[in-house]
Coordinates of N, CA and C in Angstrom, one line a residue:
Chain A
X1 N 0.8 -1.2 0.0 CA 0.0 0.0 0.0 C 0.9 1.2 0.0
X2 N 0.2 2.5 -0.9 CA 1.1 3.5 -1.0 C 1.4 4.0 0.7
X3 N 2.8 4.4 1.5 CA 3.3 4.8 2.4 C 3.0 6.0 2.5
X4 N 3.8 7.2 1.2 CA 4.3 8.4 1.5 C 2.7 8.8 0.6
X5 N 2.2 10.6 0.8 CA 1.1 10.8 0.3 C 1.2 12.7 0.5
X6 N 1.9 12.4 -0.7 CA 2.3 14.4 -1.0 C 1.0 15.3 -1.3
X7 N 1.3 16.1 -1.3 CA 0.3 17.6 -1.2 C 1.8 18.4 -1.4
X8 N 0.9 19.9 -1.6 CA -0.4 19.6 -2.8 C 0.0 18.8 -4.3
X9 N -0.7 18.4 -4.9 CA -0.2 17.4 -6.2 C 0.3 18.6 -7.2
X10 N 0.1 19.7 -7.4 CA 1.1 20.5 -8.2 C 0.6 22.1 -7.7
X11 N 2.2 22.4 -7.6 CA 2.7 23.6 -7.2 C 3.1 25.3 -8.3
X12 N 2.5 25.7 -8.3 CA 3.2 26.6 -9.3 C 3.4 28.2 -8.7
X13 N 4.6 28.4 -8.7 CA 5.1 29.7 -7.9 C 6.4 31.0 -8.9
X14 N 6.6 32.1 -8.7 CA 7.2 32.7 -9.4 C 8.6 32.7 -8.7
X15 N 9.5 32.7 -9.4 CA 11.1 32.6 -9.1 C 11.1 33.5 -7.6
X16 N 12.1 33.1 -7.0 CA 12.3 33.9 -5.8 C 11.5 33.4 -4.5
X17 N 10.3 33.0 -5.0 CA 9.2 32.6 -3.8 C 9.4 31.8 -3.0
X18 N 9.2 30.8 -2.1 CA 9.3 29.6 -1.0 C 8.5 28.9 -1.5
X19 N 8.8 27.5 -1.8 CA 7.7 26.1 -1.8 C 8.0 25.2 -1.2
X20 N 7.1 24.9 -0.4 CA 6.2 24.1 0.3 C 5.5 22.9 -0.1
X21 N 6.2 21.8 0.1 CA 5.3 20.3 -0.1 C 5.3 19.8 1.3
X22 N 4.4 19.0 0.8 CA 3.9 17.8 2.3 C 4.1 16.6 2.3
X23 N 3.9 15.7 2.8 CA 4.4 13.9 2.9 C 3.5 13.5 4.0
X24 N 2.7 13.0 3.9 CA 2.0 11.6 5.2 C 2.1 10.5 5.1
X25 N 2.6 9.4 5.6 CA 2.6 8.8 5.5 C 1.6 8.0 6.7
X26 N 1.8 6.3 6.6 CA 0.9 5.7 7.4 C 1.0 4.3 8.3
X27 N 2.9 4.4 8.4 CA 3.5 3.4 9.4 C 4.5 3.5 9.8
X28 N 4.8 3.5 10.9 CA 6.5 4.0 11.0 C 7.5 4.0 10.5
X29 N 8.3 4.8 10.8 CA 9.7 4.4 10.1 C 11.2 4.8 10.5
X30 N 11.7 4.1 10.0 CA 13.1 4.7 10.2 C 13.3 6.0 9.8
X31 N 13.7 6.2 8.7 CA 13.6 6.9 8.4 C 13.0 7.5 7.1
X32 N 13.4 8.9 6.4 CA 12.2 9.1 5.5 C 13.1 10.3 4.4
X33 N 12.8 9.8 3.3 CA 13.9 10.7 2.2 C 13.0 11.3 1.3
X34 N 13.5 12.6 0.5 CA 13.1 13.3 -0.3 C 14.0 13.3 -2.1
X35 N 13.0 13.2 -2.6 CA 13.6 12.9 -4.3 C 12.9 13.5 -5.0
X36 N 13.9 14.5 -6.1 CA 13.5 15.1 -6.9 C 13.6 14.5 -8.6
X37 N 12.7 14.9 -9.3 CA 12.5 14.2 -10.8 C 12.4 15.0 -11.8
X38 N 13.4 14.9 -12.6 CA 13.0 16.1 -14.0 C 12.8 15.3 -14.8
X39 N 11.7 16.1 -15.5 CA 11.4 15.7 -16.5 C 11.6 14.0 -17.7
X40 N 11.4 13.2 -17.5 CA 12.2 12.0 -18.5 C 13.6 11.6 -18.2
X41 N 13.7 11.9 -16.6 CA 14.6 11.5 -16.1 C 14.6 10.8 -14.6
X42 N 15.4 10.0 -14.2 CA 15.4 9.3 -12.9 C 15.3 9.9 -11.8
X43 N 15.0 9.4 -10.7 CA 14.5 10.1 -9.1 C 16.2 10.3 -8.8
X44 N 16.4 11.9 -7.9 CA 17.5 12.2 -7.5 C 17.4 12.1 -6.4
X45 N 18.2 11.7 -5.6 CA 17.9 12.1 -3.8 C 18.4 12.9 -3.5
X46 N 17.4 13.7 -2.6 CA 17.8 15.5 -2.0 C 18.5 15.2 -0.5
X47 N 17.8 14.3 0.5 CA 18.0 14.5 1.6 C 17.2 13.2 2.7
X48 N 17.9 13.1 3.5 CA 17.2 12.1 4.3 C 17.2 12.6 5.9
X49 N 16.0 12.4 6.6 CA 15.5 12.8 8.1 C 15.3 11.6 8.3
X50 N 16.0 11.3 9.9 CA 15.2 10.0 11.0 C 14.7 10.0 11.6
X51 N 14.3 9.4 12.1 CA 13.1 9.1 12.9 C 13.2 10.0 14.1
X52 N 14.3 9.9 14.6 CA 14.9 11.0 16.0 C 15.2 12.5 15.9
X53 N 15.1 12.6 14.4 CA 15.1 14.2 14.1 C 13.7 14.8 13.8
X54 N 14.1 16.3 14.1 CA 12.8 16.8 13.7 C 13.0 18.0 12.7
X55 N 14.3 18.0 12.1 CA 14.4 19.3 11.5 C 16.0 19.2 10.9
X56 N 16.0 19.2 9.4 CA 17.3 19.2 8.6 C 17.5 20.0 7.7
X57 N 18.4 20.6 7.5 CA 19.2 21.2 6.5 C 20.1 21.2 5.6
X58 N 19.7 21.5 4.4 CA 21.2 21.1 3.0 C 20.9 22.8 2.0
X59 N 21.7 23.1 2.0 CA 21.6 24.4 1.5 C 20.2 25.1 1.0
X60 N 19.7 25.0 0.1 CA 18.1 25.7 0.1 C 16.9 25.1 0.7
X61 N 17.6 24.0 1.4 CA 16.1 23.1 1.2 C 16.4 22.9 2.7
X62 N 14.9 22.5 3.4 CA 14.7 22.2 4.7 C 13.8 21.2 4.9
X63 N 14.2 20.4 5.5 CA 12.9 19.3 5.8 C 12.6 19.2 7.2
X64 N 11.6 19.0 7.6 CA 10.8 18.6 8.8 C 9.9 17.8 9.3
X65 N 10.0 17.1 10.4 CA 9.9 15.7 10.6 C 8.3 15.8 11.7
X66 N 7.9 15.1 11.9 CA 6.5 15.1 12.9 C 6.2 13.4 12.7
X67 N 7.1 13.0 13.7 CA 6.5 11.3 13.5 C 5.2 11.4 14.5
X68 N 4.6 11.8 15.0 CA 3.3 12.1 16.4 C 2.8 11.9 15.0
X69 N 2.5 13.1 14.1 CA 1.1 13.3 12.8 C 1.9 12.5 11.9
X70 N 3.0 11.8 11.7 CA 3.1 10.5 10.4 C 3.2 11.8 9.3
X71 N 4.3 12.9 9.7 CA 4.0 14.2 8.2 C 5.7 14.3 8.1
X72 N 5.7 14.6 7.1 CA 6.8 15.5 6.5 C 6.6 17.1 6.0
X73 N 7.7 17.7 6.1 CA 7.5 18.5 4.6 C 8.7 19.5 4.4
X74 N 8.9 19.4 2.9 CA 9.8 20.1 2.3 C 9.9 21.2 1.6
X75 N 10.4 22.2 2.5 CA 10.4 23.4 1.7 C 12.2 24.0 1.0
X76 N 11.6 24.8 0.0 CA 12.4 25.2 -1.1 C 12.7 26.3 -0.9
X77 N 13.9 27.3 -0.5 CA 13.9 28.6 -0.2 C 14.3 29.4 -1.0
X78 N 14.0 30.5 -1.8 CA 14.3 31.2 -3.2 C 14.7 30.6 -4.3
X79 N 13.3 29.9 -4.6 CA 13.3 29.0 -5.7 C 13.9 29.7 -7.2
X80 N 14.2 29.0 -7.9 CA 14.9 29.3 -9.3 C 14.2 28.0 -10.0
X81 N 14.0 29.1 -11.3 CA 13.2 27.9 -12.2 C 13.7 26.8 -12.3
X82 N 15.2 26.3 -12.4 CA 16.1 25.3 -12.4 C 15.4 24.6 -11.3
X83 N 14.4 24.8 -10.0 CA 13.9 24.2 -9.5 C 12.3 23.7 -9.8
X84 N 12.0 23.7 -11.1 CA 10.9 23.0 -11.7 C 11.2 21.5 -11.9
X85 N 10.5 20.6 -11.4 CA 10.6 19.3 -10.9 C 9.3 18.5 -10.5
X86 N 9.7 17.3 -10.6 CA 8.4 16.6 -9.4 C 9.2 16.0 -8.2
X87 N 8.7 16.4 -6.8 CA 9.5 15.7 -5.7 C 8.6 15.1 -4.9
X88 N 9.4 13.8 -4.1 CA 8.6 12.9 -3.8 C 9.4 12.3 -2.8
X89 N 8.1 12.1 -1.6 CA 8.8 11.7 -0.6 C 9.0 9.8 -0.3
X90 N 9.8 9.2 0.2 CA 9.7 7.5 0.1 C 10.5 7.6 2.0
X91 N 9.5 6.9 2.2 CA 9.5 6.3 3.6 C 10.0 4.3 3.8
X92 N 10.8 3.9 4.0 CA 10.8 2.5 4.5 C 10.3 1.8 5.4
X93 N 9.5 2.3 5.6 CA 8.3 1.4 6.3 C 8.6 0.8 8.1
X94 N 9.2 1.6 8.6 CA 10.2 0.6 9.9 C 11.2 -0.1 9.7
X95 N 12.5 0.5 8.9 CA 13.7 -0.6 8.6 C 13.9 -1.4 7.5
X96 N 12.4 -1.3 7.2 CA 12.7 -2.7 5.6 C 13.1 -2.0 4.5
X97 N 13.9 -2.8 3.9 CA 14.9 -2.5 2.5 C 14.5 -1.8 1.4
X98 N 12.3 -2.0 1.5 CA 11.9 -1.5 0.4 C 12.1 0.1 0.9
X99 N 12.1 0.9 -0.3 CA 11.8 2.4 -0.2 C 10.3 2.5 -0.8
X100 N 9.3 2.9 -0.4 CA 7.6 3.2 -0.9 C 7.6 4.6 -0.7
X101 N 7.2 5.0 -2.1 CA 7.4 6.2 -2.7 C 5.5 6.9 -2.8
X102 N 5.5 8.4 -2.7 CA 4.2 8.6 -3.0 C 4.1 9.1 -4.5
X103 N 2.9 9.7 -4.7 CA 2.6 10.1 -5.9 C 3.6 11.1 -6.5
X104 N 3.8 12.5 -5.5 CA 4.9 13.2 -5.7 C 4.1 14.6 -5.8
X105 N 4.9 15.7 -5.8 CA 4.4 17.1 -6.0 C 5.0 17.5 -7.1
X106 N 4.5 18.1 -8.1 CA 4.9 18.6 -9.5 C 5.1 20.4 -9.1
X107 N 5.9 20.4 -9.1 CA 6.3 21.7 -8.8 C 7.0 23.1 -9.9
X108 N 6.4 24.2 -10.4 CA 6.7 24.8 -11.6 C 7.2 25.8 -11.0
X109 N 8.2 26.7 -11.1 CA 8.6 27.9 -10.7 C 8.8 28.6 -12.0
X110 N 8.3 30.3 -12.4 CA 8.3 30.7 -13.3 C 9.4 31.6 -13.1
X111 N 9.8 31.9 -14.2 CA 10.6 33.0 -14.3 C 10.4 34.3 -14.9
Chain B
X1 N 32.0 8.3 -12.2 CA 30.6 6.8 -12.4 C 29.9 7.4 -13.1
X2 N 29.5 5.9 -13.3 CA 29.1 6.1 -14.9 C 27.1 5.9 -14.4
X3 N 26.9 6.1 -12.9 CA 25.6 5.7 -12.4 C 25.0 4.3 -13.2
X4 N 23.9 4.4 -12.5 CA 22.6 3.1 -12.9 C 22.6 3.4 -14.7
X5 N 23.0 2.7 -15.2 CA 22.6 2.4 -16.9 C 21.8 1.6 -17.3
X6 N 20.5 2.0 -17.6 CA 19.3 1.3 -18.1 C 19.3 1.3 -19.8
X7 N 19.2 0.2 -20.1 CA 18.4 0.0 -21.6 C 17.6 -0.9 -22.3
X8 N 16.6 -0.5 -23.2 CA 16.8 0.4 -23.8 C 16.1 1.5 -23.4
X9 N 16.5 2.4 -23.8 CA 15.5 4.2 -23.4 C 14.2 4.1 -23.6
X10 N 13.9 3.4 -24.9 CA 12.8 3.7 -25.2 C 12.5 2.1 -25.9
X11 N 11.1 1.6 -26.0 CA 10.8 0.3 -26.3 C 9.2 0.3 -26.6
X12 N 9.1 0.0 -28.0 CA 7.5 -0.2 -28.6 C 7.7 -1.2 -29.0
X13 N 6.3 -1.6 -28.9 CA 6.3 -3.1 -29.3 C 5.1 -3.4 -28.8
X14 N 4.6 -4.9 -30.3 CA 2.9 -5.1 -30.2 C 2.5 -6.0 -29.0
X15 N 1.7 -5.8 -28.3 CA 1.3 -7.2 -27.7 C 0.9 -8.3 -28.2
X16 N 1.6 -9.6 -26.9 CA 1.7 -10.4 -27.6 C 3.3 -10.9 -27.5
X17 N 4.2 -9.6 -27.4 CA 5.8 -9.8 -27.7 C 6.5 -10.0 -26.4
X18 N 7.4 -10.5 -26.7 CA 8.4 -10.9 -25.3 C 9.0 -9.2 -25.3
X19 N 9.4 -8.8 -24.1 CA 10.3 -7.8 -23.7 C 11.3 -7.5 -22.6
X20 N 12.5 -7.1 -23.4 CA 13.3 -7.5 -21.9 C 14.1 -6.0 -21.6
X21 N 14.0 -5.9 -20.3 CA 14.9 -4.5 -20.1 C 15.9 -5.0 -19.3
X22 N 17.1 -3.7 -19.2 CA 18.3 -4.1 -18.6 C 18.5 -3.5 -18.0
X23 N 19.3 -3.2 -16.7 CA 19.7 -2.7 -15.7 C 21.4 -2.8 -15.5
X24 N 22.5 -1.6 -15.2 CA 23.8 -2.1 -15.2 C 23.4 -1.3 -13.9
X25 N 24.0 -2.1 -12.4 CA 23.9 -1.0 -11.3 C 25.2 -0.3 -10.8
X26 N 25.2 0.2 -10.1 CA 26.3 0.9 -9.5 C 27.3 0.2 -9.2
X27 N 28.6 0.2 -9.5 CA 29.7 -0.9 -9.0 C 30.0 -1.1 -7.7
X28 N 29.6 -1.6 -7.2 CA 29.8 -1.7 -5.5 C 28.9 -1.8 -4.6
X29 N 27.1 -1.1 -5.3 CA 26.2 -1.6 -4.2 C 25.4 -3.1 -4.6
X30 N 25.0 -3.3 -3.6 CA 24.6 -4.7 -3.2 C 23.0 -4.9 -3.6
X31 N 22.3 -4.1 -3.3 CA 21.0 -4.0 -3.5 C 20.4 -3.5 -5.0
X32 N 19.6 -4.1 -5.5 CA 19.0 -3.6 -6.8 C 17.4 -3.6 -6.7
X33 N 16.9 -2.9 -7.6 CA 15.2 -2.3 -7.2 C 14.8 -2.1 -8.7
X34 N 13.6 -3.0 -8.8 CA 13.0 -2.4 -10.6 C 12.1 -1.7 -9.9
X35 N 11.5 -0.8 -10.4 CA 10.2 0.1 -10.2 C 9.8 0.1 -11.4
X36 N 8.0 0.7 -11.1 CA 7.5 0.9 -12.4 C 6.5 2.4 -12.1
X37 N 6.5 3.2 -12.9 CA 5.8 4.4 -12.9 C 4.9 5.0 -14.0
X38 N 3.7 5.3 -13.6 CA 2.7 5.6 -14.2 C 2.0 6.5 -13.8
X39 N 0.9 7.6 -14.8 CA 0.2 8.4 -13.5 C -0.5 8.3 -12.9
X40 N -1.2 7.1 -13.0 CA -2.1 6.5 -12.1 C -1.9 6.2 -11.0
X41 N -1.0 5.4 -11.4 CA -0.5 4.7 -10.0 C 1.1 5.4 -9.2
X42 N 1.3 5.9 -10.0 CA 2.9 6.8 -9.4 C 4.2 5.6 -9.5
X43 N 4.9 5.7 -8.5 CA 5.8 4.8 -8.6 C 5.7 3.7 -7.4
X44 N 6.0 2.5 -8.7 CA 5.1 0.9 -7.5 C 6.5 -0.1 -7.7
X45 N 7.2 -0.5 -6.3 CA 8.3 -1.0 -6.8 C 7.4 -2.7 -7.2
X46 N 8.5 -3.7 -7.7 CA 8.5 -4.6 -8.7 C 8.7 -6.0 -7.9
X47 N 10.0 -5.6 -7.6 CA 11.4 -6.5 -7.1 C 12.1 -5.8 -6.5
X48 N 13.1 -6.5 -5.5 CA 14.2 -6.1 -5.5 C 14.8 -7.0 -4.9
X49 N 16.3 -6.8 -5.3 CA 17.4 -7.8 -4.8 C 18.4 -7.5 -4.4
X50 N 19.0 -8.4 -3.1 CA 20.0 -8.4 -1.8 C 21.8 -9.2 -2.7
X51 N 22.7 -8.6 -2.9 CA 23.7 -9.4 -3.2 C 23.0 -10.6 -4.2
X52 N 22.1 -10.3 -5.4 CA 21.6 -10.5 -6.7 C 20.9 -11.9 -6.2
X53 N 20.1 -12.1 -4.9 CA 18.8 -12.7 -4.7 C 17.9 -11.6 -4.7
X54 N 16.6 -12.7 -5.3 CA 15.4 -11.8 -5.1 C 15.4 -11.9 -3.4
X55 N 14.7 -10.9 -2.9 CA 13.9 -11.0 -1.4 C 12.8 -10.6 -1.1
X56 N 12.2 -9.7 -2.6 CA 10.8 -9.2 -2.3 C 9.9 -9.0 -3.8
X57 N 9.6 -10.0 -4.2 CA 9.0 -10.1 -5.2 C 7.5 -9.7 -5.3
X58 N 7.2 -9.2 -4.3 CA 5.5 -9.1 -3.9 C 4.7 -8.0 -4.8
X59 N 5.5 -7.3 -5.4 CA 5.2 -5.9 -6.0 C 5.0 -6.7 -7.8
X60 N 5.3 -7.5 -8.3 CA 5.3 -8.0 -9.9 C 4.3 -8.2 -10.1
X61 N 3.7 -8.1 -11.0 CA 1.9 -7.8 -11.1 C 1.1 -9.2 -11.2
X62 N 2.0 -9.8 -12.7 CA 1.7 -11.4 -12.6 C 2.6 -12.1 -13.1
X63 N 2.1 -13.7 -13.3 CA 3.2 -14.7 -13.9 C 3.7 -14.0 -15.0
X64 N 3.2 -12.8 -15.7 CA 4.0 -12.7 -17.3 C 5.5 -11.9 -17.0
X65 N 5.6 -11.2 -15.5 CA 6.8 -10.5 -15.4 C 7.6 -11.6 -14.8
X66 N 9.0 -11.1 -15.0 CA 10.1 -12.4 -14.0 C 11.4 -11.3 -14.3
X67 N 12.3 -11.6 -13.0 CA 13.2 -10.7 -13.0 C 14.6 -11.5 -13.0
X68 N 15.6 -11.4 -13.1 CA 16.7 -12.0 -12.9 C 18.0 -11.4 -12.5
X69 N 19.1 -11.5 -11.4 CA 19.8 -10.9 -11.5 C 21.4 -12.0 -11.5
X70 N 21.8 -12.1 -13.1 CA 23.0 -13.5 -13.0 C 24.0 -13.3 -11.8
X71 N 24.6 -11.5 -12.1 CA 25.7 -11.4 -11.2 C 25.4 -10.0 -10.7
X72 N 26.8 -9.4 -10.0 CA 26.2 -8.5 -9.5 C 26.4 -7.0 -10.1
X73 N 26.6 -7.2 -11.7 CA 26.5 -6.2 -12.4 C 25.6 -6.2 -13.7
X74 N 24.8 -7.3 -13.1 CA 23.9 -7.1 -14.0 C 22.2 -7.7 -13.9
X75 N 21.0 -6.6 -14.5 CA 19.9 -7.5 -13.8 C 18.9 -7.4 -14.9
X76 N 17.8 -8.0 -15.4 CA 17.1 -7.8 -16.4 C 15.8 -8.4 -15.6
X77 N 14.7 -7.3 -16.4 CA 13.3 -7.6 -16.1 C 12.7 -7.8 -17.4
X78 N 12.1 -9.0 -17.5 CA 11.3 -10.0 -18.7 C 10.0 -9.6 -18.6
X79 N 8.9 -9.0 -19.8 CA 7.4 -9.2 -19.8 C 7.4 -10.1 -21.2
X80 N 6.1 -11.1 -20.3 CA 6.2 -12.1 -21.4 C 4.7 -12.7 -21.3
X81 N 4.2 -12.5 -22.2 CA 3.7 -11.8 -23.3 C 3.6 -10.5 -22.8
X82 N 3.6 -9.3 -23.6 CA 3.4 -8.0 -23.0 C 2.2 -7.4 -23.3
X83 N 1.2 -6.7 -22.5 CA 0.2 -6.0 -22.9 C 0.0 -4.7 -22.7
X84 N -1.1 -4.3 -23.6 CA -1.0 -2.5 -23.6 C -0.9 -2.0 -22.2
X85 N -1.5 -2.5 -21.0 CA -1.4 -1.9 -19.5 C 0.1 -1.8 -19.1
X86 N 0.8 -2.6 -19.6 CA 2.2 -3.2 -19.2 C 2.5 -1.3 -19.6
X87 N 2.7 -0.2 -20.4 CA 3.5 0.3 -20.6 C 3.1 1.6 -19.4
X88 N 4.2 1.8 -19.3 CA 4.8 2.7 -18.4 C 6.4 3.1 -18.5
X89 N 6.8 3.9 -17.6 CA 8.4 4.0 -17.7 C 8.8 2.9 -16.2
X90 N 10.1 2.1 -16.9 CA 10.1 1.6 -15.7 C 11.8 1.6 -15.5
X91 N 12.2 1.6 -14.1 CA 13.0 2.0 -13.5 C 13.9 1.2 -12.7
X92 N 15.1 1.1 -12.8 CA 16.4 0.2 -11.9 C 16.5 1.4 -11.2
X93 N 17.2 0.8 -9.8 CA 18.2 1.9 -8.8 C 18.8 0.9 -8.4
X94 N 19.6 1.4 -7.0 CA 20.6 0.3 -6.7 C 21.2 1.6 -5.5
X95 N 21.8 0.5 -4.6 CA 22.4 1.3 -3.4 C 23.1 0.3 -2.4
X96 N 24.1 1.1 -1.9 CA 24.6 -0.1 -0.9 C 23.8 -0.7 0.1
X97 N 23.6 -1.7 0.5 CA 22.8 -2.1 1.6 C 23.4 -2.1 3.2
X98 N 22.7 -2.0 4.2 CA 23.6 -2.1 5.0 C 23.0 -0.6 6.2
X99 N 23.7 -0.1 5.3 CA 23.7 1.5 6.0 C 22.5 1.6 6.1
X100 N 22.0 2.9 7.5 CA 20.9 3.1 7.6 C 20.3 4.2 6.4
X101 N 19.2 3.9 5.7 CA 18.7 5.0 4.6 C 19.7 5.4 3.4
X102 N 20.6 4.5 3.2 CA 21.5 5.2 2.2 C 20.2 5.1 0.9
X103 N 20.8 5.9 0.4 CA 20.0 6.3 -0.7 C 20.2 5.7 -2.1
X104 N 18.8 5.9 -2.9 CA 19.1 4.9 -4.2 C 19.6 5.7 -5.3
X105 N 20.0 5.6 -6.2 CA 20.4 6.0 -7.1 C 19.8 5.4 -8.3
X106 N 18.8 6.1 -9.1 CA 18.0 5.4 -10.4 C 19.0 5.7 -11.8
X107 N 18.6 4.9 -12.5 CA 18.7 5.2 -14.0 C 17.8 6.2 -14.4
X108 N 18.4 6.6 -15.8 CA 17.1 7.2 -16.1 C 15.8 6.0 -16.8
X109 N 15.8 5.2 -17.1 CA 14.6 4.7 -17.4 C 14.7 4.1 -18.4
X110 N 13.4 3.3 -18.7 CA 13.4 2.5 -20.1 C 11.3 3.0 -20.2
X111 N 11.0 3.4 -21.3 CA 10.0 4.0 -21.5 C 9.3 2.9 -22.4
X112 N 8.0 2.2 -21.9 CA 8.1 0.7 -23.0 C 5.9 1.1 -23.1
X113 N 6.1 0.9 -24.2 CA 4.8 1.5 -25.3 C 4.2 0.7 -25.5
X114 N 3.5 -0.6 -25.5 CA 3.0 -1.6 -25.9 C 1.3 -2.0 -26.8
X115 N 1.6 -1.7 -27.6 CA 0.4 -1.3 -28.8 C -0.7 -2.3 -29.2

């Protein structure tokens, strides 16, 4: 069954702005990673939070953790259209090897 | 690195036909993952394999798919017979195993059309 369950399903914002996705998932986990997709191309990994964090950093991007509400979410800080993508959160379920991926957020930044 | 190399890129073909994709993974990790992605359904893994055993086959739709991995640089996923639902883009990754959450690394994909 799908794990991760992104919001909103597409984003569209003007260069410079902040974006904001979400992730819920619906069983615990170790931990929980974020992947970005361009276009006709393979999932990238941005970043990974554990279970014992609640708050990470990698240069524009921030993620934050709420295992109480089973949420994620990833925000983008002065987006550049180079940041038009779909990203997608995948949770392992408590430890198991699979990574379960959700639908993903399609995200547009204009220029 | 030369990352995950999938082929072929792109694959049409009538149903009815055998089809095989390929997967080269990363030189060194242990674990290998087919996915398959569509908009419906988003991305649904397949398979995947530990040191080139399967261990989780539960995700293959039915008897027409089968996966194989001979060694550990190389893995192929078989649809046999293929049908028009079969097409989607579908996807190898691969990552070391072991470590907590190390992360996967995909191919870009094999994009398969089935008419």
């Amino acid at each position: 069954s799908q794990q991760g369950e992104e919001d909103p399903q597409a984003l569209s914002i003007q260069e410079g702005e902040n974006a904001t996705m979400n992730c819920s998932y619906k069983t615990s986990i170790n931990n929980l990673q974020w992947y970005r997709q361009n276009s006709g191309r393979g999932l990238v990994h941005l970043i990974l939070i554990r279970s014992n964090e609640r708050e990470k950093h990698s240069g524009r991007l921030r993620v934050t953790l709420d295992t109480s509400k089973k949420s994620s979410s990833l925000l983008i800080t002065a987006s550049r259209a180079a940041d038009t993508a779909s990203y997608f959160c995948a949770t392992d379920g408590g430890g198991s090897e699979k990574l379960v991926f959700g639908k993903g957020t399609k995200l547009t930044v204009n220029p | 690195d030369a990352g995950v190399i999938q082929s072929p890129r792109h694959e049409v073909t009538e149903m009815g036909q055998e089809v095989t994709l390929r997967c080269k993974p990363i030189s060194g990790h242990n674990s290998l993952f087919w996915y398959r992605q569509t908009m419906m359904r988003g991305l649904e893994l397949l398979i995947y394999f530990n040191n080139n055993v399967p261990i989780d086959d539960s995700g293959m739709p039915e008897d027409r798919f089968s996966a194989k991995m001979p060694n550990a640089s190389f893995s192929t996923l078989k649809i046999q017979p293929s049908e028009p639902r079969d097409s989607a883009v579908y996807f190898c990754a691969s990552r070391l195993s072991g470590g907590v959450g190390s992360p996967l690394h995909f191919g870009n994909g094999t994009r398969l059309t089935v008419t």
